[in-house]
mmCIF file with all atom_site columns, C-alpha atoms in Angstrom:
data_model
loop_
_atom_site.group_PDB
_atom_site.id
_atom_site.type_symbol
_atom_site.label_atom_id
_atom_site.label_alt_id
_atom_site.label_comp_id
_atom_site.label_asym_id
_atom_site.label_entity_id
_atom_site.label_seq_id
_atom_site.pdbx_PDB_ins_code
_atom_site.Cartn_x
_atom_site.Cartn_y
_atom_site.Cartn_z
_atom_site.occupancy
_atom_site.B_iso_or_equiv
_atom_site.pdbx_formal_charge
_atom_site.auth_seq_id
_atom_site.auth_comp_id
_atom_site.auth_asym_id
_atom_site.auth_atom_id
_atom_site.pdbx_PDB_model_num
ATOM 1  C CA . MET D 1 1  ? -2.416 9.984  -7.127  1.00 87.00 ? 1  MET D CA 1
ATOM 2  C CA . ASP D 1 2  ? -1.288 6.363  -7.289  1.00 90.00 ? 2  ASP D CA 1
ATOM 3  C CA . LYS D 1 3  ? 2.332  7.338  -7.979  1.00 91.00 ? 3  LYS D CA 1
ATOM 4  C CA . ILE D 1 4  ? 2.400  9.651  -4.995  1.00 92.00 ? 4  ILE D CA 1
ATOM 5  C CA . VAL D 1 5  ? 0.826  7.044  -2.717  1.00 94.00 ? 5  VAL D CA 1
ATOM 6  C CA . SER D 1 6  ? 3.367  4.458  -3.912  1.00 95.00 ? 6  SER D CA 1
ATOM 7  C CA . LEU D 1 7  ? 6.189  6.889  -3.283  1.00 94.00 ? 7  LEU D CA 1
ATOM 8  C CA . VAL D 1 8  ? 4.989  7.544  0.272   1.00 95.00 ? 8  VAL D CA 1
ATOM 9  C CA . VAL D 1 9  ? 4.702  3.773  0.880   1.00 96.00 ? 9  VAL D CA 1
ATOM 10 C CA . GLU D 1 10 ? 8.229  3.255  -0.450  1.00 96.00 ? 10 GLU D CA 1
ATOM 11 C CA . LYS D 1 11 ? 9.786  6.086  1.538   1.00 95.00 ? 11 LYS D CA 1
ATOM 12 C CA . THR D 1 12 ? 7.954  5.535  4.828   1.00 95.00 ? 12 THR D CA 1
ATOM 13 C CA . GLY D 1 13 ? 7.156  1.829  4.946   1.00 95.00 ? 13 GLY D CA 1
ATOM 14 C CA . ILE D 1 14 ? 3.537  2.506  5.915   1.00 97.00 ? 14 ILE D CA 1
ATOM 15 C CA . SER D 1 15 ? 0.650  0.614  4.302   1.00 97.00 ? 15 SER D CA 1
ATOM 16 C CA . GLU D 1 16 ? -0.908 1.758  1.048   1.00 96.00 ? 16 GLU D CA 1
ATOM 17 C CA . SER D 1 17 ? -4.119 2.610  2.881   1.00 96.00 ? 17 SER D CA 1
ATOM 18 C CA . GLN D 1 18 ? -2.243 4.754  5.395   1.00 97.00 ? 18 GLN D CA 1
ATOM 19 C CA . ALA D 1 19 ? -0.276 6.446  2.617   1.00 96.00 ? 19 ALA D CA 1
ATOM 20 C CA . GLN D 1 20 ? -3.451 7.249  0.703   1.00 95.00 ? 20 GLN D CA 1
ATOM 21 C CA . THR D 1 21 ? -4.959 8.757  3.846   1.00 96.00 ? 21 THR D CA 1
ATOM 22 C CA . ALA D 1 22 ? -1.797 10.820 4.361   1.00 95.00 ? 22 ALA D CA 1
ATOM 23 C CA . VAL D 1 23 ? -1.763 12.113 0.782   1.00 94.00 ? 23 VAL D CA 1
ATOM 24 C CA . ILE D 1 24 ? -5.450 13.052 0.918   1.00 94.00 ? 24 ILE D CA 1
ATOM 25 C CA . THR D 1 25 ? -4.987 14.734 4.305   1.00 95.00 ? 25 THR D CA 1
ATOM 26 C CA . VAL D 1 26 ? -2.049 16.809 3.082   1.00 93.00 ? 26 VAL D CA 1
ATOM 27 C CA . ALA D 1 27 ? -3.838 17.708 -0.155  1.00 92.00 ? 27 ALA D CA 1
ATOM 28 C CA . ASN D 1 28 ? -6.928 18.858 1.743   1.00 93.00 ? 28 ASN D CA 1
ATOM 29 C CA . PHE D 1 29 ? -4.776 20.869 4.147   1.00 93.00 ? 29 PHE D CA 1
ATOM 30 C CA . LEU D 1 30 ? -3.034 22.594 1.252   1.00 91.00 ? 30 LEU D CA 1
ATOM 31 C CA . LYS D 1 31 ? -6.337 23.322 -0.493  1.00 90.00 ? 31 LYS D CA 1
ATOM 32 C CA . ASP D 1 32 ? -7.747 24.858 2.694   1.00 92.00 ? 32 ASP D CA 1
ATOM 33 C CA . LYS D 1 33 ? -4.734 27.184 2.994   1.00 91.00 ? 33 LYS D CA 1
ATOM 34 C CA . MET D 1 34 ? -4.540 28.235 -0.655  1.00 89.00 ? 34 MET D CA 1
ATOM 35 C CA . PRO D 1 35 ? -6.533 30.988 -2.317  1.00 87.00 ? 35 PRO D CA 1
ATOM 36 C CA . ALA D 1 36 ? -9.720 29.571 -3.851  1.00 80.00 ? 36 ALA D CA 1
ATOM 37 C CA . GLY D 1 37 ? -8.453 29.941 -7.400  1.00 81.00 ? 37 GLY D CA 1
ATOM 38 C CA . MET D 1 38 ? -5.343 27.906 -6.706  1.00 85.00 ? 38 MET D CA 1
ATOM 39 C CA . ALA D 1 39 ? -6.883 25.093 -4.669  1.00 84.00 ? 39 ALA D CA 1
ATOM 40 C CA . GLY D 1 40 ? -8.120 23.363 -7.815  1.00 84.00 ? 40 GLY D CA 1
ATOM 41 C CA . GLN D 1 41 ? -4.535 23.034 -8.985  1.00 85.00 ? 41 GLN D CA 1
ATOM 42 C CA . VAL D 1 42 ? -3.849 20.543 -6.194  1.00 86.00 ? 42 VAL D CA 1
ATOM 43 C CA . ASP D 1 43 ? -6.624 18.290 -7.495  1.00 84.00 ? 43 ASP D CA 1
ATOM 44 C CA . ALA D 1 44 ? -5.417 18.725 -11.059 1.00 85.00 ? 44 ALA D CA 1
ATOM 45 C CA . TYR D 1 45 ? -1.872 17.828 -10.026 1.00 84.00 ? 45 TYR D CA 1
ATOM 46 C CA . LEU D 1 46 ? -3.028 14.716 -8.196  1.00 84.00 ? 46 LEU D CA 1
ATOM 47 C CA . LYS D 1 47 ? -5.064 13.611 -11.210 1.00 83.00 ? 47 LYS D CA 1
ATOM 48 C CA . ASP D 1 48 ? -2.273 14.182 -13.733 1.00 76.00 ? 48 ASP D CA 1
ATOM 49 C CA . GLU D 1 49 ? 0.639  13.529 -11.377 1.00 61.00 ? 49 GLU D CA 1
ATOM 50 C CA . GLY D 1 50 ? 2.800  15.696 -13.574 1.00 54.00 ? 50 GLY D CA 1
ATOM 51 C CA . GLY D 1 51 ? 6.256  15.500 -12.031 1.00 52.00 ? 51 GLY D CA 1
ATOM 52 C CA . ALA D 1 52 ? 4.912  13.625 -9.004  1.00 46.00 ? 52 ALA D CA 1
ATOM 53 C CA . GLY D 1 53 ? 8.280  12.077 -8.295  1.00 46.00 ? 53 GLY D CA 1
ATOM 54 C CA . GLU D 1 54 ? 9.884  15.476 -7.965  1.00 49.00 ? 54 GLU D CA 1
ATOM 55 C CA . GLY D 1 55 ? 8.082  17.755 -5.523  1.00 52.00 ? 55 GLY D CA 1
ATOM 56 C CA . PHE D 1 56 ? 6.448  15.038 -3.486  1.00 53.00 ? 56 PHE D CA 1
ATOM 57 C CA . GLY D 1 57 ? 9.626  12.959 -3.412  1.00 51.00 ? 57 GLY D CA 1
ATOM 58 C CA . ASP D 1 58 ? 11.211 15.365 -0.971  1.00 55.00 ? 58 ASP D CA 1
ATOM 59 C CA . VAL D 1 59 ? 8.174  15.289 1.301   1.00 56.00 ? 59 VAL D CA 1
ATOM 60 C CA . ALA D 1 60 ? 7.981  11.492 1.167   1.00 53.00 ? 60 ALA D CA 1
ATOM 61 C CA . GLY D 1 61 ? 11.679 11.256 1.951   1.00 55.00 ? 61 GLY D CA 1
ATOM 62 C CA . LYS D 1 62 ? 11.269 13.451 5.004   1.00 54.00 ? 62 LYS D CA 1
ATOM 63 C CA . LEU D 1 63 ? 8.330  11.332 6.142   1.00 55.00 ? 63 LEU D CA 1
ATOM 64 C CA . GLY D 1 64 ? 10.525 8.282  5.701   1.00 56.00 ? 64 GLY D CA 1
ATOM 65 C CA . GLY D 1 65 ? 13.120 9.843  7.986   1.00 57.00 ? 65 GLY D CA 1
ATOM 66 C CA . MET D 1 66 ? 10.478 10.193 10.656  1.00 55.00 ? 66 MET D CA 1
ATOM 67 C CA . PHE D 1 67 ? 9.840  6.450  10.416  1.00 60.00 ? 67 PHE D CA 1
ATOM 68 C CA . GLY D 1 68 ? 13.545 5.529  10.317  1.00 63.00 ? 68 GLY D CA 1
ATOM 69 C CA . LYS D 1 69 ? 13.520 4.772  6.568   1.00 59.00 ? 69 LYS D CA 1
ATOM 70 C CA . LYS D 1 70 ? 15.696 6.308  3.865   1.00 53.00 ? 70 LYS D CA 1
#
């Protein structure tokens, strides 16, 4: 999860603590909306961070746009 948090910090300019809260909030939201069998994959992804710079990079970039960062 550290890579994702760092990416959100980089793209948005928010603090590491705020970025961690954002990542956890989004992950919990996704898990609540997914079928039970798939929700565990979010946790597994965050632990392994396989390809973290890819899928989450787009989301972090869009968050950065909201904060006037690119």
